[in-house]
PDB file of N, CA and C in Angstrom:
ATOM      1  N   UNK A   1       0.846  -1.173   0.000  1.00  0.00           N
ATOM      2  CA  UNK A   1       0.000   0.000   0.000  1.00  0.00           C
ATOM      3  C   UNK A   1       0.891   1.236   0.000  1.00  0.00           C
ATOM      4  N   UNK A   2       0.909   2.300  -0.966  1.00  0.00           N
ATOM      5  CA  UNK A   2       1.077   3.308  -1.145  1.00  0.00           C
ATOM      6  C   UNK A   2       0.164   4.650  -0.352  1.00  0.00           C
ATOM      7  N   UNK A   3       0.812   5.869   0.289  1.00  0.00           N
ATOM      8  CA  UNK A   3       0.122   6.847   0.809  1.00  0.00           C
ATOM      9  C   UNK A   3       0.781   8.012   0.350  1.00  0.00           C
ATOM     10  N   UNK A   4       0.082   8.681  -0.360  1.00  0.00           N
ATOM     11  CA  UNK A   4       0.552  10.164  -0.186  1.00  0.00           C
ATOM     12  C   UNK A   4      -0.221  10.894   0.393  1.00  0.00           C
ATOM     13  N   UNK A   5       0.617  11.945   1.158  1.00  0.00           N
ATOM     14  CA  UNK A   5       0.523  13.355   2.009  1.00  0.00           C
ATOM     15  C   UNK A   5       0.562  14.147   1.765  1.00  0.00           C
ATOM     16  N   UNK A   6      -0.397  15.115   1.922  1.00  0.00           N
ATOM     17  CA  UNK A   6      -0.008  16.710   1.760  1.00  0.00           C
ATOM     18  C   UNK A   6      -1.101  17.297   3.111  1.00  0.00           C
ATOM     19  N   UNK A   7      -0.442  17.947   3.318  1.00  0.00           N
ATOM     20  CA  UNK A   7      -1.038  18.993   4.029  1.00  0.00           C
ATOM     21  C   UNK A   7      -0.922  20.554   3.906  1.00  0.00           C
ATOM     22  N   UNK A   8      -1.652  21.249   3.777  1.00  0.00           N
ATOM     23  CA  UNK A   8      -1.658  22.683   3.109  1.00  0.00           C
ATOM     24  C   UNK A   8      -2.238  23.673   4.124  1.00  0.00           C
ATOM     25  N   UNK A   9      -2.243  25.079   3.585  1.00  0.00           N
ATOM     26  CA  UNK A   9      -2.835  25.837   4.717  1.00  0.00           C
ATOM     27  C   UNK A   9      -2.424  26.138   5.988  1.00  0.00           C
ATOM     28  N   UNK A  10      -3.212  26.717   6.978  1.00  0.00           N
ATOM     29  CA  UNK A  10      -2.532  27.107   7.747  1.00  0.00           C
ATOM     30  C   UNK A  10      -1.899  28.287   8.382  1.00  0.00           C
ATOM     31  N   UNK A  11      -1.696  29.218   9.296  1.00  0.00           N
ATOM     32  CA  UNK A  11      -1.283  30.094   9.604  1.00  0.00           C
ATOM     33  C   UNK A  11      -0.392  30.719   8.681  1.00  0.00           C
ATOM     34  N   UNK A  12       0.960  29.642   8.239  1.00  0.00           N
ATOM     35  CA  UNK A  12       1.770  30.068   7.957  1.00  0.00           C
ATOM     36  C   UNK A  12       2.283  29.791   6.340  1.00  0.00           C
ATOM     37  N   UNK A  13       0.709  28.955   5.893  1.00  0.00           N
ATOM     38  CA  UNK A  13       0.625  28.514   4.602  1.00  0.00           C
ATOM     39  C   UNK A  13       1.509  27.572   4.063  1.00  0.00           C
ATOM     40  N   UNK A  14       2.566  26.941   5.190  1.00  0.00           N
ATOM     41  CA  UNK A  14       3.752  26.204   4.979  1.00  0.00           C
ATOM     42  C   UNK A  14       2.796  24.915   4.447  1.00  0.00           C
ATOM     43  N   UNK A  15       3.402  24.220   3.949  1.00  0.00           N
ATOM     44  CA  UNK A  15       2.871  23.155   3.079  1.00  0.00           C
ATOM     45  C   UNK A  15       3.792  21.664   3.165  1.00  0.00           C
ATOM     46  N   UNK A  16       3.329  20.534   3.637  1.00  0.00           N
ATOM     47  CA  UNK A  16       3.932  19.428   3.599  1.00  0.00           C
ATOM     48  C   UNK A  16       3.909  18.462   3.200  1.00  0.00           C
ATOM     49  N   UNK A  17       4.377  17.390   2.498  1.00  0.00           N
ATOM     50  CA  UNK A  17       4.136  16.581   1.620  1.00  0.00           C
ATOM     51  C   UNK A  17       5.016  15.013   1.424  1.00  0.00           C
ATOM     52  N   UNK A  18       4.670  14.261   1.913  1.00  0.00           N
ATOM     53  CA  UNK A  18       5.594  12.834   1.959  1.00  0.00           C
ATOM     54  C   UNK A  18       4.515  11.786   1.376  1.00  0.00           C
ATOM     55  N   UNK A  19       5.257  10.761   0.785  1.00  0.00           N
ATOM     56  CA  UNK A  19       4.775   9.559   0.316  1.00  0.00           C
ATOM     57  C   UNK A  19       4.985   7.939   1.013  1.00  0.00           C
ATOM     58  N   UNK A  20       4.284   7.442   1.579  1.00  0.00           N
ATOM     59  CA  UNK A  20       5.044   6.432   2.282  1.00  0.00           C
ATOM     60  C   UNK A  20       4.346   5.027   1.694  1.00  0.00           C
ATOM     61  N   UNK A  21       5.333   4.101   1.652  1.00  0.00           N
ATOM     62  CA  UNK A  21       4.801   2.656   1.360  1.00  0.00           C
ATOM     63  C   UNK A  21       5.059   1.825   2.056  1.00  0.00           C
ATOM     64  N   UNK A  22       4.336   0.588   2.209  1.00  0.00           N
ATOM     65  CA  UNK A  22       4.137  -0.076   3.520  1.00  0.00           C
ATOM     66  C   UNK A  22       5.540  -1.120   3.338  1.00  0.00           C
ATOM     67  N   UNK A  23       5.625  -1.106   1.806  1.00  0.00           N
ATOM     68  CA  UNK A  23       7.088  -2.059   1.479  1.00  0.00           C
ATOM     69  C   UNK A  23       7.867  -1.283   1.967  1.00  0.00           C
ATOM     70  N   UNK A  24       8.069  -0.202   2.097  1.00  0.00           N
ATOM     71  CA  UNK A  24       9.533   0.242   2.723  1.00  0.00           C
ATOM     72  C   UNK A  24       9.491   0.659   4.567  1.00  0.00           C
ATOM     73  N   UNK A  25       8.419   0.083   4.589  1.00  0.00           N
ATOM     74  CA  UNK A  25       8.642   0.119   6.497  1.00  0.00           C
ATOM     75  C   UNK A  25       9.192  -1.246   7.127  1.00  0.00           C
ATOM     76  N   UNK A  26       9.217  -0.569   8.495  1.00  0.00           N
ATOM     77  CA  UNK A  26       9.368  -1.931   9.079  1.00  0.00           C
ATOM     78  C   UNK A  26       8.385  -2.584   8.824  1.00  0.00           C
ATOM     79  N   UNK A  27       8.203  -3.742   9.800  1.00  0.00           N
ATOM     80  CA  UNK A  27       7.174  -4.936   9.720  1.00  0.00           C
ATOM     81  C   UNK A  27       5.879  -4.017  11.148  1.00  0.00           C
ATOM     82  N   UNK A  28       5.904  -3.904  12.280  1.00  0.00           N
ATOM     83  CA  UNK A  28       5.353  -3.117  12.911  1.00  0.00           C
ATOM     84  C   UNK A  28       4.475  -1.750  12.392  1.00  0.00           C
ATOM     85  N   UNK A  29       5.628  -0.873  11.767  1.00  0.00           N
ATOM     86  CA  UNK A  29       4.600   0.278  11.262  1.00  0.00           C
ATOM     87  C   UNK A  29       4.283   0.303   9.985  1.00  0.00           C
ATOM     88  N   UNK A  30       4.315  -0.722   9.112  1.00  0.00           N
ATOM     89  CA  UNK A  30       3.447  -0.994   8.358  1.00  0.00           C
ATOM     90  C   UNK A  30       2.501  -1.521   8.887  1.00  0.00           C
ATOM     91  N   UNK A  31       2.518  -2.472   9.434  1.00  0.00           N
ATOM     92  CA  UNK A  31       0.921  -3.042  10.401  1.00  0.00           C
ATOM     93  C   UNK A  31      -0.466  -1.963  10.605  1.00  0.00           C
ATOM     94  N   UNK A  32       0.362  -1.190  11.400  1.00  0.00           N
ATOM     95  CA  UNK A  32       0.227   0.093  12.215  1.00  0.00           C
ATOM     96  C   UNK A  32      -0.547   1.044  11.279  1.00  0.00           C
ATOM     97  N   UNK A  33      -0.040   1.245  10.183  1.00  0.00           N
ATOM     98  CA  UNK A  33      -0.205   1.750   8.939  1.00  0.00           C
ATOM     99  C   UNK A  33      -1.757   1.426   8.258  1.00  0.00           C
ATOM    100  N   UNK A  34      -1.640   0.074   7.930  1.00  0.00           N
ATOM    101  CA  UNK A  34      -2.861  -0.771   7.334  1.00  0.00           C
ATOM    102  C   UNK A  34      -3.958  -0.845   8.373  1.00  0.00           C
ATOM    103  N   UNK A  35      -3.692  -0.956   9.796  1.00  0.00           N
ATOM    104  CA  UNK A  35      -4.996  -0.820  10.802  1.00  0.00           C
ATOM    105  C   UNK A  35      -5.164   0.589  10.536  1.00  0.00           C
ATOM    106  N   UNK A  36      -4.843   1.630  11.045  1.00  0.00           N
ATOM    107  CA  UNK A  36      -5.035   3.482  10.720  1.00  0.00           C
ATOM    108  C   UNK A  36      -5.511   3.227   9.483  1.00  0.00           C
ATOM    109  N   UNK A  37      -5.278   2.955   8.214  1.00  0.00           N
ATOM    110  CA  UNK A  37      -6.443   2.840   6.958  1.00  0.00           C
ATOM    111  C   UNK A  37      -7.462   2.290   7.104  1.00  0.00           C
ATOM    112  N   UNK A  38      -7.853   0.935   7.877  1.00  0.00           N
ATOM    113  CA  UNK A  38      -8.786   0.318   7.517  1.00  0.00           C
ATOM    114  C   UNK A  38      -9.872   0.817   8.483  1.00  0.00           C
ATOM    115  N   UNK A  39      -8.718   1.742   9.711  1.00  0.00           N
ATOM    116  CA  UNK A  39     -10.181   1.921  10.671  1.00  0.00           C
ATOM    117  C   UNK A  39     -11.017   3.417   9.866  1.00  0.00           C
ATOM    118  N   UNK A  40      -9.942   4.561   9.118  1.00  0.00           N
ATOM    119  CA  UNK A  40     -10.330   5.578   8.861  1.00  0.00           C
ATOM    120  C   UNK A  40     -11.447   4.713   7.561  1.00  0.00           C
ATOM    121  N   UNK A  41     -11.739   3.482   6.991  1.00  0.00           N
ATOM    122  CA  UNK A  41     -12.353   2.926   5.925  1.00  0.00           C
ATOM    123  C   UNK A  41     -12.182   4.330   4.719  1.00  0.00           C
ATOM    124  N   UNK A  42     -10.845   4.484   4.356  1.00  0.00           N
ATOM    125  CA  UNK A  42     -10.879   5.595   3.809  1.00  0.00           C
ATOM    126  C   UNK A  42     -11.205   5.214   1.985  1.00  0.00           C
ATOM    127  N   UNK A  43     -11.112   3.891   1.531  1.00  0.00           N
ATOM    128  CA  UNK A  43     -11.845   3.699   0.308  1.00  0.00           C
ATOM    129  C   UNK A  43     -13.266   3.683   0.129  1.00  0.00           C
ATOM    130  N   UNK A  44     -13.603   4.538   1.562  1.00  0.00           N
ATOM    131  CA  UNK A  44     -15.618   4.844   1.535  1.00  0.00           C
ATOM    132  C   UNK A  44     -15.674   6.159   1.878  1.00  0.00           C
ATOM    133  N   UNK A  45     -14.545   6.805   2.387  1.00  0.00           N
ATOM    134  CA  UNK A  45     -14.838   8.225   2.148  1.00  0.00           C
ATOM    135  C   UNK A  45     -15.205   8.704   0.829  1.00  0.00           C
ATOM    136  N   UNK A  46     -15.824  10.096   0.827  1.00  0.00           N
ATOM    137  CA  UNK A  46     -16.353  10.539  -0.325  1.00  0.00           C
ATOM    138  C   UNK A  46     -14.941  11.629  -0.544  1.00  0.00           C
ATOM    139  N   UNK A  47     -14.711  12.045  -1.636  1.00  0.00           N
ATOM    140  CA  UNK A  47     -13.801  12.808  -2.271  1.00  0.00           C
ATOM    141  C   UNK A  47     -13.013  13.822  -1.631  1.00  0.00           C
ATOM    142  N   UNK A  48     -14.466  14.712  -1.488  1.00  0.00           N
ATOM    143  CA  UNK A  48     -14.017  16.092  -0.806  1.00  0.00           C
ATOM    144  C   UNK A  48     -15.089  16.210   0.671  1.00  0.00           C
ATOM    145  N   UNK A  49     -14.357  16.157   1.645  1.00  0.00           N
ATOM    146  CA  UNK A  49     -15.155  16.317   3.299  1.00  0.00           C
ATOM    147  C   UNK A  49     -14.766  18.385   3.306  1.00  0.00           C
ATOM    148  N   UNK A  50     -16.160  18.728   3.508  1.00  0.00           N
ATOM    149  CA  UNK A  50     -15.302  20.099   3.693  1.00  0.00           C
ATOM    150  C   UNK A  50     -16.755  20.802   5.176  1.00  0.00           C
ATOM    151  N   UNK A  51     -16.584  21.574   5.514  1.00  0.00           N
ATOM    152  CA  UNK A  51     -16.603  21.981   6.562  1.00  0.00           C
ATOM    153  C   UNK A  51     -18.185  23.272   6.427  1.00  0.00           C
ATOM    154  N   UNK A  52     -18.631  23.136   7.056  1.00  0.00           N
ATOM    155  CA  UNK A  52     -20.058  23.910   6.759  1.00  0.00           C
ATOM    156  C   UNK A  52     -19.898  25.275   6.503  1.00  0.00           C
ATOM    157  N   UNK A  53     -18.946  25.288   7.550  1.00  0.00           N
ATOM    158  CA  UNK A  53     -18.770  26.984   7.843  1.00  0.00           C
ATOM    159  C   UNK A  53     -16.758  26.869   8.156  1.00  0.00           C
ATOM    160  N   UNK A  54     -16.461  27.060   6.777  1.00  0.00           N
ATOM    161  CA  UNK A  54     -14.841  27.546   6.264  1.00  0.00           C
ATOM    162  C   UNK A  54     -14.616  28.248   6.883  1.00  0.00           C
ATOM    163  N   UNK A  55     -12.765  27.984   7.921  1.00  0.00           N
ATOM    164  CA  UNK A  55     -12.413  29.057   8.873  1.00  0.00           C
ATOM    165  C   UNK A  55     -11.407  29.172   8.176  1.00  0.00           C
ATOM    166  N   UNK A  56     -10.516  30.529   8.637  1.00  0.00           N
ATOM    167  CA  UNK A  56      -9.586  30.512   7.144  1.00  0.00           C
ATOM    168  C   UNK A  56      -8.438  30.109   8.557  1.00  0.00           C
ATOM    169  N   UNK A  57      -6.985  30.138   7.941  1.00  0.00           N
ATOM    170  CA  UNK A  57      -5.763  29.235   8.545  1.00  0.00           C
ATOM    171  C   UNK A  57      -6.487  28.210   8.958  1.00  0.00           C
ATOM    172  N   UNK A  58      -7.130  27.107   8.800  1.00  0.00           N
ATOM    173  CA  UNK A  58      -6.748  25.716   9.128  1.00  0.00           C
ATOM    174  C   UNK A  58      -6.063  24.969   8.192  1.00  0.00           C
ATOM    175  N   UNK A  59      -5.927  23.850   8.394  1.00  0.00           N
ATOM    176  CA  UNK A  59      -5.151  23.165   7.822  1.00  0.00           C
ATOM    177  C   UNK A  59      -6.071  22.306   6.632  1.00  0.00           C
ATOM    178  N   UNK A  60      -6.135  22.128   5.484  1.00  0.00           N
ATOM    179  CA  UNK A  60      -6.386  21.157   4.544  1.00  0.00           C
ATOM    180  C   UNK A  60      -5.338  19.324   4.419  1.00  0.00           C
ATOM    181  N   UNK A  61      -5.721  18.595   4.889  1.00  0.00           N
ATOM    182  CA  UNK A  61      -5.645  17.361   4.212  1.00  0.00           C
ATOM    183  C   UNK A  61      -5.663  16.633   3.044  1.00  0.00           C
ATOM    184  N   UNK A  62      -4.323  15.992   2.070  1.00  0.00           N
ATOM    185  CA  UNK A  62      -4.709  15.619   0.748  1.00  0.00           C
ATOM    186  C   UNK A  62      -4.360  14.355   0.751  1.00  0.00           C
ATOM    187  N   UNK A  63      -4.827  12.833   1.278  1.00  0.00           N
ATOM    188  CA  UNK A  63      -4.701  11.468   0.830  1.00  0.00           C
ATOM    189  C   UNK A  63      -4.695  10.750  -0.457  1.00  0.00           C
ATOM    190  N   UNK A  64      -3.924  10.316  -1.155  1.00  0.00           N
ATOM    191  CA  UNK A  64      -3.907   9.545  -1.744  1.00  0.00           C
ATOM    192  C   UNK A  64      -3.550   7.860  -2.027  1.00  0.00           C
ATOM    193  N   UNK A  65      -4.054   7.066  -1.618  1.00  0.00           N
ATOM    194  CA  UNK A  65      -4.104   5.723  -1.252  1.00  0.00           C
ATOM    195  C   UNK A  65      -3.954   4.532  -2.188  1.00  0.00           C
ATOM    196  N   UNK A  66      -3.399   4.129  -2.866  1.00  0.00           N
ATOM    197  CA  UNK A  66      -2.801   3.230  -3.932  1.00  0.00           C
ATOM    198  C   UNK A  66      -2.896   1.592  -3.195  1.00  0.00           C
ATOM    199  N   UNK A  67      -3.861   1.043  -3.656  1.00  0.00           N
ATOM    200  CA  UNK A  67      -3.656  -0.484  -2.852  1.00  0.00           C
ATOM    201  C   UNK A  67      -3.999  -1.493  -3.809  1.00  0.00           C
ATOM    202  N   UNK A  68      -4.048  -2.572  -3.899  1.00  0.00           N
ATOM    203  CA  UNK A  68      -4.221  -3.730  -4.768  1.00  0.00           C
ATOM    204  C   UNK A  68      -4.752  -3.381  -6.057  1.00  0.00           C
ATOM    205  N   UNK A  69      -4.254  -2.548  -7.005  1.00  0.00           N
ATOM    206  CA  UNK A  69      -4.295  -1.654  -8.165  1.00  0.00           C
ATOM    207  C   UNK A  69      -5.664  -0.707  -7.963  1.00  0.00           C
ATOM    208  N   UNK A  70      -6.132  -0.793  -6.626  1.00  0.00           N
ATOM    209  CA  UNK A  70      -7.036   0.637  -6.581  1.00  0.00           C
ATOM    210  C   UNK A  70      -6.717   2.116  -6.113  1.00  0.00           C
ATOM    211  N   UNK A  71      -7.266   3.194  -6.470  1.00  0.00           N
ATOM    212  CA  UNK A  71      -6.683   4.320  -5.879  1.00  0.00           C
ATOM    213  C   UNK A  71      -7.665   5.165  -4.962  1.00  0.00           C
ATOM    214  N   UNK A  72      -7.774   5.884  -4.324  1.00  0.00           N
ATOM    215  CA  UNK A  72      -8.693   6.779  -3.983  1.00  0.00           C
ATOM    216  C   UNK A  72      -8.159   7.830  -3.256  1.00  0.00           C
ATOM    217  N   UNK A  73      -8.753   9.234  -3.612  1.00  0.00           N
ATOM    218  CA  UNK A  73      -8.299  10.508  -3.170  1.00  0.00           C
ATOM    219  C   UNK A  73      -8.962  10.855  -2.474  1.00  0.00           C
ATOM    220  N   UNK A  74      -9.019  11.664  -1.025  1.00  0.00           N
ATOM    221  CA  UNK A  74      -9.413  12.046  -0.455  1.00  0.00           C
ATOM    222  C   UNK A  74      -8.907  13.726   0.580  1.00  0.00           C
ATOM    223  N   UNK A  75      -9.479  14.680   0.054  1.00  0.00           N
ATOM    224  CA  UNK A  75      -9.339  15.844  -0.045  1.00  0.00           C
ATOM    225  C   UNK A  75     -10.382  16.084   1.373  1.00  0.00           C
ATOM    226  N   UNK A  76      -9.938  16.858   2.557  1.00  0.00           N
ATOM    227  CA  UNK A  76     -10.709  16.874   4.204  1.00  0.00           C
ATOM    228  C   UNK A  76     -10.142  18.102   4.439  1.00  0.00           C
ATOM    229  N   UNK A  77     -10.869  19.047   5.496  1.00  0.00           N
ATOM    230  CA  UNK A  77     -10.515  20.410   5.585  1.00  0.00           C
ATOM    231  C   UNK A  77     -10.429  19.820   7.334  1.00  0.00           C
ATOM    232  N   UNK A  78      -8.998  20.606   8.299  1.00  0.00           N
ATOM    233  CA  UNK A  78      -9.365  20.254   9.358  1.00  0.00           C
ATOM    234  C   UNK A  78     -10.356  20.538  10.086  1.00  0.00           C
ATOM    235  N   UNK A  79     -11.281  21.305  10.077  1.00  0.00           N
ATOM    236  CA  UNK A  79     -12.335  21.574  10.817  1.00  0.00           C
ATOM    237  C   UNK A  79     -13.649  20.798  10.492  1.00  0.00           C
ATOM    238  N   UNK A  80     -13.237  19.951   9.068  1.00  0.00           N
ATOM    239  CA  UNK A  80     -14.320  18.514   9.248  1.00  0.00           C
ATOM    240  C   UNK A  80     -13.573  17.429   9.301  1.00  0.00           C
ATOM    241  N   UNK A  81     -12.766  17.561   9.697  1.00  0.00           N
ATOM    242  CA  UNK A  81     -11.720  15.688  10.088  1.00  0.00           C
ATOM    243  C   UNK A  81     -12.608  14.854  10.888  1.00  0.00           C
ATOM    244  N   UNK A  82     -13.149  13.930  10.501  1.00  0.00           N
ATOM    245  CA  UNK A  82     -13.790  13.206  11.004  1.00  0.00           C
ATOM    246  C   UNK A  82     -12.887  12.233  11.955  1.00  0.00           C
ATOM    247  N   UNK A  83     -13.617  11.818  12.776  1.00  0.00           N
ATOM    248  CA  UNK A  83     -12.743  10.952  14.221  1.00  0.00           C
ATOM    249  C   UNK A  83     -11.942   9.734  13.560  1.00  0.00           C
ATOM    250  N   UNK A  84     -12.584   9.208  12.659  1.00  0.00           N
ATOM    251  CA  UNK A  84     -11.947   7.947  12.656  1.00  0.00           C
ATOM    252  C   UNK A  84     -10.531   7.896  11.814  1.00  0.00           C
ATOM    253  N   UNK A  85     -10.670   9.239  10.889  1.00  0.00           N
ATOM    254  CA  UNK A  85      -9.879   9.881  10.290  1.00  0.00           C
ATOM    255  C   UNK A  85      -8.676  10.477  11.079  1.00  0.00           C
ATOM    256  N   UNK A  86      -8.931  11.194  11.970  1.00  0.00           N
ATOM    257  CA  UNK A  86      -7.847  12.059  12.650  1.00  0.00           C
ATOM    258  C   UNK A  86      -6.018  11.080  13.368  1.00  0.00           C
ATOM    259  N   UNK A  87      -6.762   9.957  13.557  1.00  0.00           N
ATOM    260  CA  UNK A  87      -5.181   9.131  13.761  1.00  0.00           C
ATOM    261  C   UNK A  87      -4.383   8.974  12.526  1.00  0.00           C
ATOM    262  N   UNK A  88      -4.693   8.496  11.282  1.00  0.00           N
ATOM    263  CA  UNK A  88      -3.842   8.231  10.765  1.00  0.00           C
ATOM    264  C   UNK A  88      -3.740   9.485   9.717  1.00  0.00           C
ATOM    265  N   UNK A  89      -3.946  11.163   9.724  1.00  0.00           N
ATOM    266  CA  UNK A  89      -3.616  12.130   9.674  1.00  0.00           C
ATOM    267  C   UNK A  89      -2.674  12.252  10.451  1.00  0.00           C
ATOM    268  N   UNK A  90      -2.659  11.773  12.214  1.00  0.00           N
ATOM    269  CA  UNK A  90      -1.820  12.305  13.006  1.00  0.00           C
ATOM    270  C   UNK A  90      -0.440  11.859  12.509  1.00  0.00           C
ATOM    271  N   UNK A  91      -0.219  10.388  12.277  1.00  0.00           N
ATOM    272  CA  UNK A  91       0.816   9.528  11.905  1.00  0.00           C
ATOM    273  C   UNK A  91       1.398   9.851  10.693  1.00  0.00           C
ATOM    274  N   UNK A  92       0.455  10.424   9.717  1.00  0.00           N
ATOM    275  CA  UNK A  92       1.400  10.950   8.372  1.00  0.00           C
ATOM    276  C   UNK A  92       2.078  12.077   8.796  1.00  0.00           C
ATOM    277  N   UNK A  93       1.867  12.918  10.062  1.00  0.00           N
ATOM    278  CA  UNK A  93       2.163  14.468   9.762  1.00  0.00           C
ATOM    279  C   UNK A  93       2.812  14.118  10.169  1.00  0.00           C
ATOM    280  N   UNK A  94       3.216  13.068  11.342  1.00  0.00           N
ATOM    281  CA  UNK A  94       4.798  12.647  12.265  1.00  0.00           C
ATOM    282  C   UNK A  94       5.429  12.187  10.834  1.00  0.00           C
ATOM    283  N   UNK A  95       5.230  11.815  10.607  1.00  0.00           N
ATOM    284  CA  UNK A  95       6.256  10.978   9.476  1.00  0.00           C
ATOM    285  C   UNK A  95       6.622  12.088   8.120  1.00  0.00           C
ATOM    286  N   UNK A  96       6.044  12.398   8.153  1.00  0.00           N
ATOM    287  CA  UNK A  96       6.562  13.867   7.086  1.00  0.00           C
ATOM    288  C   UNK A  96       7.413  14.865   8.017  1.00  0.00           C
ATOM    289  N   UNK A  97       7.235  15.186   9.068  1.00  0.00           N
ATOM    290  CA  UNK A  97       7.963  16.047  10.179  1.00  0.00           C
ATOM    291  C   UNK A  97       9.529  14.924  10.190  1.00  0.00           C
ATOM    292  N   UNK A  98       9.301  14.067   9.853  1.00  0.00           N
ATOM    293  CA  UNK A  98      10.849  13.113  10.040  1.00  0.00           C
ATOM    294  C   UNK A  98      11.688  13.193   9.103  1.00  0.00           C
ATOM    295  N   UNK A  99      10.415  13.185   7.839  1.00  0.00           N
ATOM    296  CA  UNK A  99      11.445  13.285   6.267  1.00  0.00           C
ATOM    297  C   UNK A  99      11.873  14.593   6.004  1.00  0.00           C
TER     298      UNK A  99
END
């Protein structure tokens, strides 16, 4: 499984962006990895999650998910991050903060 990251927006408009694959982790945080996808069920999110009432500096979310030749994008504004969503947001932004 393939993930790309971006995160945009923001106070300071700084912008971040990493790609991670489960072949190049350990054996653990790839695990780790594939539970945080399957709980966010992010191949049933809908496209774009956006927020009723737009606050400006938050942060935007950009997933892209590559798995057994399927893909799905998923575009989330933080002020509609849904719960089941918000862990494995947390875990990409650590892991882009590393690269």
């Amino acid at each position: 499984m393939r993930i790309s990251f971006e995160r945009t927006g923001g106070f300071a408009g700084i912008s971040k962006k990493t790609t991670v694959d489960t072949a190049d982790l350990p054996p653990n945080e790839a695990a780790t990895l594939l539970r945080l996808v399957e709980v966010a069920d992010l191949f049933r999110l809908p496209e774009q999650i956006t927020s009723p009432n737009p606050q400006s500096d938050r942060f935007q979310y950009k997933l892209t998910v590559e798995d057994n030749g399927k893909q799905h994008t998923v575009t989330v504004s933080e002020s509609a991050l849904p719960g089941t969503l918000r862990p494995l947001i947390e875990w990409l932004q650590n892991t882009a903060q590393k690269s």
